[in-house]
mmCIF file of C-alpha atoms and ligand atoms in Angstrom:
data_model
loop_
_atom_site.group_PDB
_atom_site.id
_atom_site.type_symbol
_atom_site.label_atom_id
_atom_site.label_comp_id
_atom_site.label_asym_id
_atom_site.label_seq_id
_atom_site.Cartn_x
_atom_site.Cartn_y
_atom_site.Cartn_z
ATOM 1 C CA MET A 1473 -2.938 20.628 -14.123
ATOM 2 C CA GLY A 1474 -6.643 20.877 -14.663
ATOM 3 C CA ALA A 1475 -9.932 19.619 -13.298
ATOM 4 C CA GLN A 1476 -8.549 16.155 -12.590
ATOM 5 C CA VAL A 1477 -6.510 17.400 -9.650
ATOM 6 C CA ARG A 1478 -8.144 17.935 -6.250
ATOM 7 C CA THR A 1479 -6.167 19.580 -3.347
ATOM 8 C CA ILE A 1480 -7.231 18.883 0.214
ATOM 9 C CA VAL A 1481 -5.325 20.483 3.043
ATOM 10 C CA THR A 1482 -4.727 18.561 6.213
ATOM 11 C CA ARG A 1483 -2.541 19.226 9.288
ATOM 12 C CA ASN A 1484 -0.954 15.914 10.471
ATOM 13 C CA SER A 1485 2.731 15.637 9.834
ATOM 14 C CA LEU A 1486 4.244 12.426 8.474
ATOM 15 C CA ASP A 1487 7.072 10.351 9.819
ATOM 16 C CA SER A 1488 10.309 11.693 8.200
ATOM 17 C CA TRP A 1489 10.968 8.491 6.240
ATOM 18 C CA GLU A 1490 7.448 8.391 4.921
ATOM 19 C CA ALA A 1491 7.612 11.933 3.748
ATOM 20 C CA LEU A 1492 10.589 11.205 1.575
ATOM 21 C CA TRP A 1493 10.036 11.251 -2.151
ATOM 22 C CA ALA A 1494 12.289 8.697 -3.869
ATOM 23 C CA PRO A 1495 11.392 6.838 -7.062
ATOM 24 C CA TYR A 1496 11.902 3.123 -7.332
ATOM 25 C CA ASP A 1497 13.636 1.091 -10.074
ATOM 26 C CA GLU A 1498 11.908 -0.146 -13.169
ATOM 27 C CA THR A 1499 11.771 -3.732 -11.783
ATOM 28 C CA THR A 1500 9.651 -2.485 -8.921
ATOM 29 C CA TYR A 1501 7.128 -0.693 -11.189
ATOM 30 C CA ARG A 1502 7.047 -3.640 -13.636
ATOM 31 C CA ASP A 1503 6.418 -6.101 -10.771
ATOM 32 C CA ALA A 1504 3.693 -3.957 -9.357
ATOM 33 C CA LEU A 1505 2.054 -3.417 -12.715
ATOM 34 C CA ALA A 1506 1.875 -7.091 -13.273
ATOM 35 C CA PHE A 1507 -0.740 -7.289 -10.478
ATOM 36 C CA ILE A 1508 -2.959 -4.645 -12.107
ATOM 37 C CA ARG A 1509 -5.912 -5.940 -14.198
ATOM 38 C CA PRO A 1510 -7.830 -4.057 -16.950
ATOM 39 C CA GLU A 1511 -11.063 -4.003 -14.895
ATOM 40 C CA ASP A 1512 -9.266 -2.583 -11.788
ATOM 41 C CA THR A 1513 -9.935 0.761 -10.142
ATOM 42 C CA VAL A 1514 -6.640 1.586 -8.448
ATOM 43 C CA LEU A 1515 -5.862 3.742 -5.348
ATOM 44 C CA ASP A 1516 -2.145 4.674 -5.558
ATOM 45 C CA ILE A 1517 -1.278 5.802 -2.022
ATOM 46 C CA GLY A 1518 1.706 8.129 -1.891
ATOM 47 C CA ALA A 1519 1.895 8.467 -5.703
ATOM 48 C CA GLY A 1520 5.007 10.632 -5.836
ATOM 49 C CA ASP A 1521 5.414 12.276 -9.226
ATOM 50 C CA LEU A 1522 2.786 9.930 -10.735
ATOM 51 C CA ARG A 1523 5.234 7.773 -12.559
ATOM 52 C CA PHE A 1524 3.530 4.543 -11.457
ATOM 53 C CA ALA A 1525 0.039 6.042 -11.585
ATOM 54 C CA ARG A 1526 0.468 6.862 -15.213
ATOM 55 C CA ARG A 1527 1.650 3.329 -15.936
ATOM 56 C CA ALA A 1528 -1.265 1.936 -14.076
ATOM 57 C CA ALA A 1529 -3.695 4.215 -15.911
ATOM 58 C CA ALA A 1530 -2.504 2.660 -19.200
ATOM 59 C CA VAL A 1531 -3.710 -0.747 -17.960
ATOM 60 C CA ALA A 1532 -6.552 -0.216 -15.472
ATOM 61 C CA ARG A 1533 -10.115 1.208 -15.841
ATOM 62 C CA ARG A 1534 -9.466 4.081 -13.453
ATOM 63 C CA VAL A 1535 -6.689 5.241 -11.124
ATOM 64 C CA TYR A 1536 -6.863 7.584 -8.151
ATOM 65 C CA ALA A 1537 -3.492 8.924 -7.154
ATOM 66 C CA VAL A 1538 -3.068 10.482 -3.733
ATOM 67 C CA GLU A 1539 0.062 12.457 -3.013
ATOM 68 C CA ILE A 1540 0.645 14.766 -0.059
ATOM 69 C CA GLN A 1541 3.464 16.926 -1.605
ATOM 70 C CA PRO A 1542 2.032 19.518 -4.061
ATOM 71 C CA ALA A 1543 5.429 20.220 -5.526
ATOM 72 C CA LEU A 1544 5.555 16.699 -7.003
ATOM 73 C CA LEU A 1545 2.314 17.360 -8.912
ATOM 74 C CA HIS A 1546 3.384 20.583 -10.526
ATOM 75 C CA HIS A 1547 4.552 20.892 -14.123
ATOM 76 C CA GLN A 1548 2.971 17.589 -15.083
ATOM 77 C CA PRO A 1549 2.245 16.777 -18.759
ATOM 78 C CA PRO A 1550 -1.490 16.291 -19.491
ATOM 79 C CA LEU A 1551 -3.117 13.531 -17.483
ATOM 80 C CA PRO A 1552 -4.873 10.612 -19.118
ATOM 81 C CA PRO A 1553 -8.630 10.854 -18.720
ATOM 82 C CA ASN A 1554 -8.903 7.924 -16.301
ATOM 83 C CA LEU A 1555 -6.275 9.289 -13.848
ATOM 84 C CA LEU A 1556 -7.598 11.487 -10.994
ATOM 85 C CA VAL A 1557 -4.964 13.087 -8.864
ATOM 86 C CA ILE A 1558 -5.746 14.092 -5.289
ATOM 87 C CA CYS A 1559 -3.224 16.249 -3.384
ATOM 88 C CA ALA A 1560 -3.943 15.247 0.240
ATOM 89 C CA ASP A 1561 -2.925 13.069 3.132
ATOM 90 C CA ALA A 1562 -4.190 9.629 2.302
ATOM 91 C CA ARG A 1563 -4.750 8.905 5.946
ATOM 92 C CA GLN A 1564 -7.151 11.744 6.409
ATOM 93 C CA ILE A 1565 -9.452 11.851 3.402
ATOM 94 C CA PRO A 1566 -12.434 9.627 2.585
ATOM 95 C CA TRP A 1567 -11.586 7.208 -0.120
ATOM 96 C CA PRO A 1568 -13.703 6.440 -3.193
ATOM 97 C CA ARG A 1569 -15.739 3.213 -2.663
ATOM 98 C CA ASP A 1570 -15.088 1.667 -6.073
ATOM 99 C CA ILE A 1571 -11.462 0.766 -5.475
ATOM 100 C CA THR A 1572 -10.583 -2.834 -6.329
ATOM 101 C CA VAL A 1573 -6.818 -2.690 -5.652
ATOM 102 C CA GLY A 1574 -4.606 -0.528 -3.491
ATOM 103 C CA VAL A 1575 -1.012 0.304 -4.439
ATOM 104 C CA LEU A 1576 1.433 1.280 -1.690
ATOM 105 C CA LEU A 1577 4.943 1.647 -3.091
ATOM 106 C CA MET A 1578 6.451 3.108 0.016
ATOM 107 C CA ARG A 1579 9.047 0.930 1.599
ATOM 108 C CA HIS A 1580 9.135 2.890 4.878
ATOM 109 C CA CYS A 1581 5.454 3.215 5.391
ATOM 110 C CA ALA A 1582 4.435 3.289 9.004
ATOM 111 C CA HIS A 1583 0.683 3.024 8.365
ATOM 112 C CA VAL A 1584 0.257 -0.259 6.481
ATOM 113 C CA GLY A 1585 -2.277 -1.423 9.082
ATOM 114 C CA LEU A 1586 -4.364 1.722 8.662
ATOM 115 C CA TYR A 1587 -4.364 1.370 4.863
ATOM 116 C CA THR A 1588 -5.160 -2.341 4.792
ATOM 117 C CA ARG A 1589 -8.045 -1.889 7.251
ATOM 118 C CA ARG A 1590 -9.453 1.069 5.331
ATOM 119 C CA LEU A 1591 -9.231 -0.908 2.044
ATOM 120 C CA ARG A 1592 -11.027 -3.840 3.657
ATOM 121 C CA GLU A 1593 -13.675 -1.503 4.998
ATOM 122 C CA ILE A 1594 -14.585 -0.362 1.482
ATOM 123 C CA GLY A 1595 -14.628 -3.941 0.186
ATOM 124 C CA CYS A 1596 -11.243 -3.905 -1.542
ATOM 125 C CA ARG A 1597 -9.392 -7.298 -1.206
ATOM 126 C CA ARG A 1598 -5.894 -6.598 -2.698
ATOM 127 C CA LEU A 1599 -3.001 -4.406 -1.807
ATOM 128 C CA VAL A 1600 0.117 -4.299 -4.001
ATOM 129 C CA THR A 1601 3.039 -3.241 -1.895
ATOM 130 C CA ASN A 1602 6.714 -3.289 -1.037
ATOM 131 C CA ALA A 1603 6.112 -2.001 2.519
ATOM 132 C CA ARG A 1604 5.851 -5.262 4.411
ATOM 133 C CA TRP A 1605 9.071 -7.040 3.597
ATOM 134 C CA ARG A 1606 10.743 -3.764 2.333
ATOM 135 C CA MET A 1607 12.216 -5.662 -0.570
ATOM 136 C CA GLY A 1608 10.217 -6.981 -3.586
ATOM 137 C CA VAL A 1609 6.648 -6.244 -4.509
ATOM 138 C CA GLU A 1610 3.912 -8.598 -3.220
ATOM 139 C CA GLU A 1611 0.105 -8.666 -3.585
ATOM 140 C CA MET A 1612 -1.420 -8.832 -0.060
ATOM 141 C CA LEU A 1613 -4.794 -10.445 -0.020
ATOM 142 C CA LEU A 1614 -7.038 -8.679 2.499
ATOM 143 C CA GLU A 1615 -9.527 -11.433 3.240
ATOM 144 C CA PRO A 1616 -10.016 -12.480 6.857
ATOM 145 C CA ARG A 1617 -6.919 -14.334 8.182
ATOM 146 C CA MET A 1618 -6.052 -16.518 11.096
ATOM 147 C CA PRO A 1619 -5.309 -14.670 14.322
ATOM 148 C CA TRP A 1620 -1.620 -14.323 15.192
ATOM 149 C CA SER A 1621 -2.351 -16.125 18.517
ATOM 150 C CA ALA A 1622 -3.080 -19.360 16.625
ATOM 151 C CA VAL A 1623 0.447 -19.564 15.140
ATOM 152 C CA ARG A 1624 2.404 -22.159 17.179
ATOM 153 C CA ILE A 1625 5.797 -21.689 15.458
ATOM 154 C CA GLY A 1626 7.329 -20.079 12.424
ATOM 155 C CA TRP A 1627 7.249 -16.948 10.235
ATOM 156 C CA TYR A 1628 4.193 -14.739 10.086
ATOM 157 C CA ALA A 1629 3.223 -11.676 8.096
ATOM 158 C CA CYS A 1630 0.419 -9.552 9.445
ATOM 159 C CA LEU A 1631 -2.181 -7.330 7.914
ATOM 160 C CA CYS A 1632 -0.690 -4.424 9.882
ATOM 161 C CA GLY A 1633 2.624 -4.703 8.033
ATOM 162 C CA ALA A 1634 4.581 -6.419 10.812
ATOM 163 C CA VAL A 1635 6.490 -9.615 10.011
ATOM 164 C CA GLY A 1636 8.171 -11.902 12.536
ATOM 165 C CA PHE A 1637 8.902 -15.380 13.830
ATOM 166 C CA VAL A 1638 7.105 -17.187 16.615
ATOM 167 C CA PRO A 1639 9.762 -19.212 18.405
ATOM 168 C CA GLY A 1640 9.363 -22.832 19.480
ATOM 169 C CA PRO A 1641 11.551 -25.779 20.599
ATOM 170 C CA PRO A 1642 14.628 -26.187 18.404
ATOM 171 C CA SER A 1643 13.509 -29.699 17.517
ATOM 172 C CA ALA A 1644 10.365 -28.261 15.925
ATOM 173 C CA VAL A 1645 12.221 -25.834 13.611
ATOM 174 C CA THR A 1646 12.201 -27.986 10.480
ATOM 175 C CA PRO A 1647 13.062 -26.831 6.971
ATOM 176 C CA ALA A 1648 9.271 -26.843 6.183
ATOM 177 C CA VAL A 1649 8.627 -24.528 9.134
ATOM 178 C CA MET A 1650 11.394 -22.195 7.961
ATOM 179 C CA GLU A 1651 9.924 -21.993 4.415
ATOM 180 C CA THR A 1652 6.323 -21.260 5.508
ATOM 181 C CA ILE A 1653 4.918 -17.830 6.095
ATOM 182 C CA THR A 1654 1.540 -17.612 7.725
ATOM 183 C CA GLU A 1655 -0.674 -14.708 6.892
ATOM 184 C CA VAL A 1656 -2.233 -13.399 10.105
ATOM 185 C CA GLU A 1657 -4.035 -10.530 11.769
ATOM 186 C CA ASN A 1658 -4.055 -9.129 15.304
ATOM 187 C CA CYS A 1659 -0.389 -9.578 15.976
ATOM 188 C CA PRO A 1660 1.297 -7.914 18.991
ATOM 189 C CA ALA A 1661 2.383 -4.946 16.813
ATOM 190 C CA CYS A 1662 -1.155 -4.191 15.620
ATOM 191 C CA GLN A 1663 -2.383 -0.724 16.607
ATOM 192 C CA PRO A 1664 -6.041 -0.112 17.544
ATOM 193 C CA PHE A 1665 -7.859 1.038 14.423
ATOM 194 C CA PRO A 1666 -9.087 4.704 14.911
ATOM 195 C CA GLY A 1667 -12.793 4.866 14.071
HETATM 196 C C1 SAM B 1343 9.102 6.520 -1.584
HETATM 197 S S1 SAM B 1343 8.012 7.739 -2.410
HETATM 198 C C2 SAM B 1343 7.297 6.662 -3.602
HETATM 199 C C3 SAM B 1343 6.467 7.330 -4.621
HETATM 200 C C4 SAM B 1343 5.667 6.377 -5.583
HETATM 201 N N1 SAM B 1343 4.829 5.459 -4.849
HETATM 202 C C5 SAM B 1343 6.577 5.680 -6.481
HETATM 203 O O1 SAM B 1343 6.778 4.505 -6.244
HETATM 204 O O2 SAM B 1343 7.083 6.281 -7.465
HETATM 205 C C6 SAM B 1343 6.653 7.891 -1.185
HETATM 206 C C7 SAM B 1343 5.710 9.021 -1.505
HETATM 207 O O3 SAM B 1343 4.570 8.866 -0.609
HETATM 208 C C8 SAM B 1343 4.137 10.098 -0.217
HETATM 209 N N2 SAM B 1343 3.300 9.914 0.966
HETATM 210 C C9 SAM B 1343 3.685 9.410 2.151
HETATM 211 N N3 SAM B 1343 2.702 9.367 3.037
HETATM 212 C C10 SAM B 1343 1.607 9.939 2.370
HETATM 213 C C11 SAM B 1343 0.275 10.131 2.780
HETATM 214 N N4 SAM B 1343 -0.169 9.853 4.024
HETATM 215 N N5 SAM B 1343 -0.558 10.704 1.865
HETATM 216 C C12 SAM B 1343 -0.152 11.011 0.670
HETATM 217 N N6 SAM B 1343 1.157 10.846 0.253
HETATM 218 C C13 SAM B 1343 2.011 10.288 1.070
HETATM 219 C C14 SAM B 1343 5.412 10.964 -0.072
HETATM 220 O O4 SAM B 1343 5.200 12.333 -0.152
HETATM 221 C C15 SAM B 1343 6.293 10.378 -1.219
HETATM 222 O O5 SAM B 1343 6.055 11.173 -2.423
#
């Protein structure tokens, strides 16, 4: 691969599930692509063999694809000019500051909170992911949310990737409560943000 691939060596090992390379089905890629806009600059975190990054590059202004396993980036056909591939640990490297949307297609990701906070820090307000519910693809909005402590009852989904249910008296568990998911931050599962 040519000048569009940068390799940055880091030492931290990954959780064994996170380190697994496995492609998703076409529905997952199609659903994720539906959130990508022509004016977007995309950060594809854990890009695998670039199959989504290439699709995104056909739609978006620019795509940065970060993948930790060099073997997945070997023997690639030529890259489109707006796709920059970085072989590195996405947790460790500085990120470009022009990113408008993150993509995290990694169902077993243990670092959703780190990625959402870093995206927020550089002013990015959207993350397209299947990591939180571990099922379909969603677009997480990264704007400030209500604190978890303000949820009285019902389902919540946190910026850190945790989801759960705040219990209450059975009489208060109405169908409306069961159908509502409150977007929160600072839930009990949140880890302190390093740096
Ligand atoms: C389940 S695969 C999905 C690949 C790709 N997102 C896709 O949907 O085709 C997850 C990929 O993320 C990579 N990965 C996990 N953690 C990473 C990290 N911290 N930095 C870079 N790549 C990572 C793994 O090496 C693996 O290739």
